[in-house]
């Protein structure tokens, strides 16, 4: 059985991840690929419980926040992502490890070295094959997130925090331009989805060979 591909969606607040996740799911299913859609923080019951804590608890220390995220992630990876990939399914996750570098690293100021240590220890063997980074100026995304309502702790952060998150994501992209595909999320949706479809078609073709 050929191992499935692991895709992740990343970006700041209000950049259209949810809409494009549905588009990607549909795109792959139409091509006969079995897809498991998931998210972080969360994805499995214990990690969903931790998600509530992570998104709602005020006053969490950055270190505690990072460790809670990785506590959920280790279950997510071992209980759901790796088994699905082994079964030949594709996994599409709304956020993954890059978000920790962006939010806890860039946003909260924790060193990337510590995050790398956790990643090497807990998530080895589970690198995304392809990551879509939805990138847009902070004000645009924040406006959309606020219009949607139901604001979480991260969406309440200052523009400066979210700007650091954006810059950290862009740094990840500059370091790994082969894996991370940056999408200009301020463009009209039809153009965004055209860019996604083009990149996905290439991946499906390579996978089938
Ligand atoms: P979302 O489901 O709206 O994307 O919200 C999840 C929030 O969790 C988002 O604001 C970013 C945050 N987050 C981190 O801070 N670090 C992480 O590693 C992950 C996966 C998410």
PDB file of C-alpha atoms and ligand atoms in Angstrom:
ATOM      1  CA  UNK A   1       0.000   0.000   0.000  1.00  0.00           C
ATOM      2  CA  UNK A   2       1.395   3.360  -1.038  1.00  0.00           C
ATOM      3  CA  UNK A   3       1.602   5.864   1.792  1.00  0.00           C
ATOM      4  CA  UNK A   4      -0.766   8.823   1.472  1.00  0.00           C
ATOM      5  CA  UNK A   5       0.323  12.447   1.326  1.00  0.00           C
ATOM      6  CA  UNK A   6       0.163  14.799   4.269  1.00  0.00           C
ATOM      7  CA  UNK A   7      -1.027  18.335   3.520  1.00  0.00           C
ATOM      8  CA  UNK A   8      -1.255  21.214   5.951  1.00  0.00           C
ATOM      9  CA  UNK A   9      -2.885  24.631   5.758  1.00  0.00           C
ATOM     10  CA  UNK A  10      -1.311  27.536   7.558  1.00  0.00           C
ATOM     11  CA  UNK A  11      -1.661  31.280   7.884  1.00  0.00           C
ATOM     12  CA  UNK A  12      -2.713  34.053  10.217  1.00  0.00           C
ATOM     13  CA  UNK A  13      -6.237  34.836  11.325  1.00  0.00           C
ATOM     14  CA  UNK A  14      -9.036  35.242   8.759  1.00  0.00           C
ATOM     15  CA  UNK A  15      -7.015  34.217   5.694  1.00  0.00           C
ATOM     16  CA  UNK A  16      -9.643  31.800   4.339  1.00  0.00           C
ATOM     17  CA  UNK A  17      -8.224  28.456   5.505  1.00  0.00           C
ATOM     18  CA  UNK A  18     -11.655  26.944   6.185  1.00  0.00           C
ATOM     19  CA  UNK A  19     -13.099  27.766   2.757  1.00  0.00           C
ATOM     20  CA  UNK A  20      -9.995  26.470   1.027  1.00  0.00           C
ATOM     21  CA  UNK A  21      -9.873  23.328   3.144  1.00  0.00           C
ATOM     22  CA  UNK A  22     -13.318  22.406   1.799  1.00  0.00           C
ATOM     23  CA  UNK A  23     -12.080  23.169  -1.725  1.00  0.00           C
ATOM     24  CA  UNK A  24      -9.009  20.925  -1.301  1.00  0.00           C
ATOM     25  CA  UNK A  25     -11.069  18.097   0.195  1.00  0.00           C
ATOM     26  CA  UNK A  26     -13.472  18.250  -2.746  1.00  0.00           C
ATOM     27  CA  UNK A  27     -10.635  18.527  -5.300  1.00  0.00           C
ATOM     28  CA  UNK A  28      -8.957  15.380  -4.001  1.00  0.00           C
ATOM     29  CA  UNK A  29     -12.140  13.329  -3.575  1.00  0.00           C
ATOM     30  CA  UNK A  30     -13.131  14.051  -7.174  1.00  0.00           C
ATOM     31  CA  UNK A  31      -9.852  12.456  -8.164  1.00  0.00           C
ATOM     32  CA  UNK A  32     -10.687   9.306  -6.237  1.00  0.00           C
ATOM     33  CA  UNK A  33      -8.385  10.010  -3.307  1.00  0.00           C
ATOM     34  CA  UNK A  34      -9.516   9.070   0.193  1.00  0.00           C
ATOM     35  CA  UNK A  35      -9.149  12.100   2.417  1.00  0.00           C
ATOM     36  CA  UNK A  36      -9.024  12.547   6.189  1.00  0.00           C
ATOM     37  CA  UNK A  37      -9.639  16.154   7.185  1.00  0.00           C
ATOM     38  CA  UNK A  38      -8.414  17.200  10.583  1.00  0.00           C
ATOM     39  CA  UNK A  39      -7.210  20.209  12.557  1.00  0.00           C
ATOM     40  CA  UNK A  40      -4.874  21.493  15.234  1.00  0.00           C
ATOM     41  CA  UNK A  41      -5.055  22.135  18.050  1.00  0.00           C
ATOM     42  CA  UNK A  42      -7.333  19.087  18.160  1.00  0.00           C
ATOM     43  CA  UNK A  43      -8.088  16.292  15.724  1.00  0.00           C
ATOM     44  CA  UNK A  44      -8.548  13.504  18.308  1.00  0.00           C
ATOM     45  CA  UNK A  45     -10.659  13.544  21.517  1.00  0.00           C
ATOM     46  CA  UNK A  46      -7.897  14.267  24.013  1.00  0.00           C
ATOM     47  CA  UNK A  47      -6.446  16.997  21.814  1.00  0.00           C
ATOM     48  CA  UNK A  48      -9.900  18.551  21.305  1.00  0.00           C
ATOM     49  CA  UNK A  49     -10.220  18.801  25.093  1.00  0.00           C
ATOM     50  CA  UNK A  50      -6.826  20.486  25.236  1.00  0.00           C
ATOM     51  CA  UNK A  51      -7.887  22.793  22.405  1.00  0.00           C
ATOM     52  CA  UNK A  52     -10.610  24.309  24.595  1.00  0.00           C
ATOM     53  CA  UNK A  53      -8.054  25.017  27.274  1.00  0.00           C
ATOM     54  CA  UNK A  54      -5.517  26.437  24.832  1.00  0.00           C
ATOM     55  CA  UNK A  55      -8.018  28.737  23.106  1.00  0.00           C
ATOM     56  CA  UNK A  56      -9.927  29.903  26.204  1.00  0.00           C
ATOM     57  CA  UNK A  57      -7.607  29.913  29.207  1.00  0.00           C
ATOM     58  CA  UNK A  58      -6.314  33.408  29.891  1.00  0.00           C
ATOM     59  CA  UNK A  59      -2.920  33.854  31.509  1.00  0.00           C
ATOM     60  CA  UNK A  60      -1.292  30.669  30.187  1.00  0.00           C
ATOM     61  CA  UNK A  61       2.473  31.017  30.107  1.00  0.00           C
ATOM     62  CA  UNK A  62       3.920  30.717  26.584  1.00  0.00           C
ATOM     63  CA  UNK A  63       5.881  27.629  27.656  1.00  0.00           C
ATOM     64  CA  UNK A  64       2.708  25.981  29.014  1.00  0.00           C
ATOM     65  CA  UNK A  65       0.836  26.863  25.847  1.00  0.00           C
ATOM     66  CA  UNK A  66       3.555  25.265  23.706  1.00  0.00           C
ATOM     67  CA  UNK A  67       3.644  22.091  25.795  1.00  0.00           C
ATOM     68  CA  UNK A  68      -0.156  21.717  25.758  1.00  0.00           C
ATOM     69  CA  UNK A  69      -0.137  22.090  21.988  1.00  0.00           C
ATOM     70  CA  UNK A  70       2.517  19.390  21.643  1.00  0.00           C
ATOM     71  CA  UNK A  71       0.701  17.160  24.150  1.00  0.00           C
ATOM     72  CA  UNK A  72      -2.319  17.184  21.862  1.00  0.00           C
ATOM     73  CA  UNK A  73      -0.140  16.904  18.778  1.00  0.00           C
ATOM     74  CA  UNK A  74       1.629  13.722  19.824  1.00  0.00           C
ATOM     75  CA  UNK A  75      -1.774  12.000  20.140  1.00  0.00           C
ATOM     76  CA  UNK A  76      -2.973  13.510  16.903  1.00  0.00           C
ATOM     77  CA  UNK A  77       0.082  12.236  15.034  1.00  0.00           C
ATOM     78  CA  UNK A  78       0.192   8.748  16.516  1.00  0.00           C
ATOM     79  CA  UNK A  79      -3.531   8.028  16.845  1.00  0.00           C
ATOM     80  CA  UNK A  80      -4.779   9.580  13.629  1.00  0.00           C
ATOM     81  CA  UNK A  81      -2.344  11.048  11.107  1.00  0.00           C
ATOM     82  CA  UNK A  82       0.264   8.280  10.807  1.00  0.00           C
ATOM     83  CA  UNK A  83      -2.275   5.400  10.759  1.00  0.00           C
ATOM     84  CA  UNK A  84      -4.275   7.156   8.005  1.00  0.00           C
ATOM     85  CA  UNK A  85      -1.145   7.778   5.904  1.00  0.00           C
ATOM     86  CA  UNK A  86      -0.154   4.134   6.334  1.00  0.00           C
ATOM     87  CA  UNK A  87      -3.608   3.092   5.054  1.00  0.00           C
ATOM     88  CA  UNK A  88      -2.908   5.118   1.903  1.00  0.00           C
ATOM     89  CA  UNK A  89      -5.298   7.947   2.794  1.00  0.00           C
ATOM     90  CA  UNK A  90      -4.357  11.580   2.370  1.00  0.00           C
ATOM     91  CA  UNK A  91      -4.487  13.721   5.477  1.00  0.00           C
ATOM     92  CA  UNK A  92      -5.309  17.415   5.269  1.00  0.00           C
ATOM     93  CA  UNK A  93      -4.772  19.295   8.516  1.00  0.00           C
ATOM     94  CA  UNK A  94      -5.947  22.809   9.283  1.00  0.00           C
ATOM     95  CA  UNK A  95      -2.658  23.882  10.960  1.00  0.00           C
ATOM     96  CA  UNK A  96       0.266  21.784  12.206  1.00  0.00           C
ATOM     97  CA  UNK A  97       3.831  22.304  13.457  1.00  0.00           C
ATOM     98  CA  UNK A  98       4.525  25.457  11.404  1.00  0.00           C
ATOM     99  CA  UNK A  99       1.835  27.168  13.512  1.00  0.00           C
ATOM    100  CA  UNK A 100       3.901  26.555  16.647  1.00  0.00           C
ATOM    101  CA  UNK A 101       6.944  28.219  15.059  1.00  0.00           C
ATOM    102  CA  UNK A 102       4.744  31.123  13.958  1.00  0.00           C
ATOM    103  CA  UNK A 103       2.569  31.666  17.060  1.00  0.00           C
ATOM    104  CA  UNK A 104       4.628  30.394  19.990  1.00  0.00           C
ATOM    105  CA  UNK A 105       7.943  31.216  18.296  1.00  0.00           C
ATOM    106  CA  UNK A 106       7.253  34.430  16.363  1.00  0.00           C
ATOM    107  CA  UNK A 107       4.233  35.623  18.320  1.00  0.00           C
ATOM    108  CA  UNK A 108       5.183  34.686  21.889  1.00  0.00           C
ATOM    109  CA  UNK A 109       8.945  34.913  21.418  1.00  0.00           C
ATOM    110  CA  UNK A 110       9.943  31.327  22.309  1.00  0.00           C
ATOM    111  CA  UNK A 111      13.091  30.153  20.583  1.00  0.00           C
ATOM    112  CA  UNK A 112      12.728  28.018  17.469  1.00  0.00           C
ATOM    113  CA  UNK A 113      15.439  25.739  18.854  1.00  0.00           C
ATOM    114  CA  UNK A 114      13.128  24.556  21.635  1.00  0.00           C
ATOM    115  CA  UNK A 115      10.287  23.960  19.203  1.00  0.00           C
ATOM    116  CA  UNK A 116      12.651  22.011  16.946  1.00  0.00           C
ATOM    117  CA  UNK A 117      13.566  19.847  19.906  1.00  0.00           C
ATOM    118  CA  UNK A 118       9.904  19.015  20.576  1.00  0.00           C
ATOM    119  CA  UNK A 119       9.277  18.421  16.906  1.00  0.00           C
ATOM    120  CA  UNK A 120      12.255  16.050  16.557  1.00  0.00           C
ATOM    121  CA  UNK A 121      11.250  14.205  19.693  1.00  0.00           C
ATOM    122  CA  UNK A 122       7.484  13.931  19.251  1.00  0.00           C
ATOM    123  CA  UNK A 123       6.603  14.372  15.616  1.00  0.00           C
ATOM    124  CA  UNK A 124       9.472  12.670  13.787  1.00  0.00           C
ATOM    125  CA  UNK A 125       8.320  10.831  10.670  1.00  0.00           C
ATOM    126  CA  UNK A 126       5.392  13.147  10.173  1.00  0.00           C
ATOM    127  CA  UNK A 127       6.583  15.999   7.973  1.00  0.00           C
ATOM    128  CA  UNK A 128       3.981  17.539   5.671  1.00  0.00           C
ATOM    129  CA  UNK A 129       4.550  16.749   1.988  1.00  0.00           C
ATOM    130  CA  UNK A 130       2.982  20.073   1.087  1.00  0.00           C
ATOM    131  CA  UNK A 131       1.930  23.116   3.095  1.00  0.00           C
ATOM    132  CA  UNK A 132      -0.237  25.923   1.781  1.00  0.00           C
ATOM    133  CA  UNK A 133       0.614  29.166   3.525  1.00  0.00           C
ATOM    134  CA  UNK A 134      -2.250  31.631   3.132  1.00  0.00           C
ATOM    135  CA  UNK A 135      -0.611  34.979   3.475  1.00  0.00           C
ATOM    136  CA  UNK A 136      -2.356  38.345   3.745  1.00  0.00           C
ATOM    137  CA  UNK A 137      -1.688  41.647   5.511  1.00  0.00           C
ATOM    138  CA  UNK A 138      -2.697  41.368   9.165  1.00  0.00           C
ATOM    139  CA  UNK A 139      -5.396  44.069   8.960  1.00  0.00           C
ATOM    140  CA  UNK A 140      -7.232  42.265   6.166  1.00  0.00           C
ATOM    141  CA  UNK A 141      -7.290  38.912   7.976  1.00  0.00           C
ATOM    142  CA  UNK A 142      -8.151  40.409  11.332  1.00  0.00           C
ATOM    143  CA  UNK A 143     -11.067  42.326   9.818  1.00  0.00           C
ATOM    144  CA  UNK A 144     -12.439  39.095   8.341  1.00  0.00           C
ATOM    145  CA  UNK A 145     -11.930  37.125  11.578  1.00  0.00           C
ATOM    146  CA  UNK A 146     -13.712  39.789  13.628  1.00  0.00           C
ATOM    147  CA  UNK A 147     -16.588  40.043  11.148  1.00  0.00           C
ATOM    148  CA  UNK A 148     -17.037  36.272  11.567  1.00  0.00           C
ATOM    149  CA  UNK A 149     -17.455  36.774  15.358  1.00  0.00           C
ATOM    150  CA  UNK A 150     -16.607  34.097  17.971  1.00  0.00           C
ATOM    151  CA  UNK A 151     -13.152  35.509  18.668  1.00  0.00           C
ATOM    152  CA  UNK A 152     -10.512  33.294  20.366  1.00  0.00           C
ATOM    153  CA  UNK A 153      -7.533  34.354  22.480  1.00  0.00           C
ATOM    154  CA  UNK A 154      -5.242  34.550  19.471  1.00  0.00           C
ATOM    155  CA  UNK A 155      -7.603  36.693  17.433  1.00  0.00           C
ATOM    156  CA  UNK A 156      -7.727  39.141  20.344  1.00  0.00           C
ATOM    157  CA  UNK A 157      -3.972  39.622  20.192  1.00  0.00           C
ATOM    158  CA  UNK A 158      -2.450  42.914  19.093  1.00  0.00           C
ATOM    159  CA  UNK A 159      -1.619  43.734  15.505  1.00  0.00           C
ATOM    160  CA  UNK A 160       2.076  43.647  16.495  1.00  0.00           C
ATOM    161  CA  UNK A 161       1.708  40.035  17.731  1.00  0.00           C
ATOM    162  CA  UNK A 162      -0.061  38.984  14.536  1.00  0.00           C
ATOM    163  CA  UNK A 163       2.549  40.797  12.451  1.00  0.00           C
ATOM    164  CA  UNK A 164       5.274  38.741  14.174  1.00  0.00           C
ATOM    165  CA  UNK A 165       3.249  35.594  13.432  1.00  0.00           C
ATOM    166  CA  UNK A 166       3.048  36.591   9.776  1.00  0.00           C
ATOM    167  CA  UNK A 167       6.779  37.295   9.553  1.00  0.00           C
ATOM    168  CA  UNK A 168       7.624  33.957  11.189  1.00  0.00           C
ATOM    169  CA  UNK A 169       5.429  32.117   8.678  1.00  0.00           C
ATOM    170  CA  UNK A 170       7.192  33.953   5.850  1.00  0.00           C
ATOM    171  CA  UNK A 171      10.546  32.949   7.325  1.00  0.00           C
ATOM    172  CA  UNK A 172       9.411  29.288   7.349  1.00  0.00           C
ATOM    173  CA  UNK A 173       8.463  29.677   3.671  1.00  0.00           C
ATOM    174  CA  UNK A 174      11.830  31.249   2.786  1.00  0.00           C
ATOM    175  CA  UNK A 175      13.612  28.354   4.476  1.00  0.00           C
ATOM    176  CA  UNK A 176      11.521  25.624   2.811  1.00  0.00           C
ATOM    177  CA  UNK A 177      10.096  26.988  -0.436  1.00  0.00           C
ATOM    178  CA  UNK A 178       9.829  23.462  -1.869  1.00  0.00           C
ATOM    179  CA  UNK A 179       7.447  22.247   0.824  1.00  0.00           C
ATOM    180  CA  UNK A 180       5.662  25.488   1.604  1.00  0.00           C
ATOM    181  CA  UNK A 181       3.569  27.026  -1.150  1.00  0.00           C
ATOM    182  CA  UNK A 182       2.769  30.659  -0.355  1.00  0.00           C
ATOM    183  CA  UNK A 183      -0.631  31.780  -1.575  1.00  0.00           C
ATOM    184  CA  UNK A 184      -1.507  35.478  -1.695  1.00  0.00           C
ATOM    185  CA  UNK A 185      -4.754  35.286   0.258  1.00  0.00           C
ATOM    186  CA  UNK A 186      -5.641  38.914  -0.437  1.00  0.00           C
ATOM    187  CA  UNK A 187      -6.435  38.000  -4.064  1.00  0.00           C
ATOM    188  CA  UNK A 188      -9.974  37.044  -5.168  1.00  0.00           C
ATOM    189  CA  UNK A 189     -11.032  33.543  -4.118  1.00  0.00           C
ATOM    190  CA  UNK A 190     -11.191  32.243  -7.699  1.00  0.00           C
ATOM    191  CA  UNK A 191      -7.513  33.130  -8.233  1.00  0.00           C
ATOM    192  CA  UNK A 192      -6.525  31.640  -4.880  1.00  0.00           C
ATOM    193  CA  UNK A 193      -8.240  28.376  -5.775  1.00  0.00           C
ATOM    194  CA  UNK A 194      -6.664  28.337  -9.227  1.00  0.00           C
ATOM    195  CA  UNK A 195      -3.234  28.506  -7.595  1.00  0.00           C
ATOM    196  CA  UNK A 196      -4.167  25.722  -5.137  1.00  0.00           C
ATOM    197  CA  UNK A 197      -5.510  23.497  -7.922  1.00  0.00           C
ATOM    198  CA  UNK A 198      -2.351  23.929 -10.011  1.00  0.00           C
ATOM    199  CA  UNK A 199      -0.068  22.903  -7.138  1.00  0.00           C
ATOM    200  CA  UNK A 200      -2.312  20.036  -6.043  1.00  0.00           C
ATOM    201  CA  UNK A 201      -2.568  18.617  -9.565  1.00  0.00           C
ATOM    202  CA  UNK A 202       1.217  18.346  -9.676  1.00  0.00           C
ATOM    203  CA  UNK A 203       1.313  16.529  -6.353  1.00  0.00           C
ATOM    204  CA  UNK A 204      -1.435  14.074  -7.324  1.00  0.00           C
ATOM    205  CA  UNK A 205       0.375  13.352 -10.604  1.00  0.00           C
ATOM    206  CA  UNK A 206       3.697  12.667  -8.861  1.00  0.00           C
ATOM    207  CA  UNK A 207       1.994  10.509  -6.235  1.00  0.00           C
ATOM    208  CA  UNK A 208       0.268   8.354  -8.857  1.00  0.00           C
ATOM    209  CA  UNK A 209       3.526   7.605 -10.774  1.00  0.00           C
TER     210      UNK A 209
HETATM  211  P1  LIG B   1      -8.077  28.262  14.266  1.00  0.00           P
HETATM  212  O1  LIG B   1      -8.755  26.936  14.401  1.00  0.00           O
HETATM  213  O2  LIG B   1      -8.993  29.412  14.113  1.00  0.00           O
HETATM  214  O3  LIG B   1      -6.983  28.243  13.268  1.00  0.00           O
HETATM  215  O4  LIG B   1      -7.511  28.592  15.720  1.00  0.00           O
HETATM  216  C1  LIG B   1      -6.496  27.901  16.301  1.00  0.00           C
HETATM  217  C2  LIG B   1      -5.625  28.876  17.021  1.00  0.00           C
HETATM  218  O5  LIG B   1      -4.583  28.155  17.653  1.00  0.00           O
HETATM  219  C3  LIG B   1      -4.988  29.889  16.088  1.00  0.00           C
HETATM  220  O6  LIG B   1      -5.312  31.183  16.519  1.00  0.00           O
HETATM  221  C4  LIG B   1      -3.512  29.665  16.236  1.00  0.00           C
HETATM  222  C5  LIG B   1      -3.358  28.807  17.467  1.00  0.00           C
HETATM  223  N1  LIG B   1      -2.275  27.825  17.354  1.00  0.00           N
HETATM  224  C6  LIG B   1      -1.074  28.086  17.945  1.00  0.00           C
HETATM  225  O7  LIG B   1      -0.914  29.141  18.574  1.00  0.00           O
HETATM  226  N2  LIG B   1      -0.054  27.176  17.850  1.00  0.00           N
HETATM  227  C7  LIG B   1      -0.183  25.991  17.173  1.00  0.00           C
HETATM  228  O8  LIG B   1       0.752  25.198  17.097  1.00  0.00           O
HETATM  229  C8  LIG B   1      -1.456  25.724  16.549  1.00  0.00           C
HETATM  230  C9  LIG B   1      -1.649  24.444  15.805  1.00  0.00           C
HETATM  231  C10 LIG B   1      -2.457  26.666  16.655  1.00  0.00           C
END
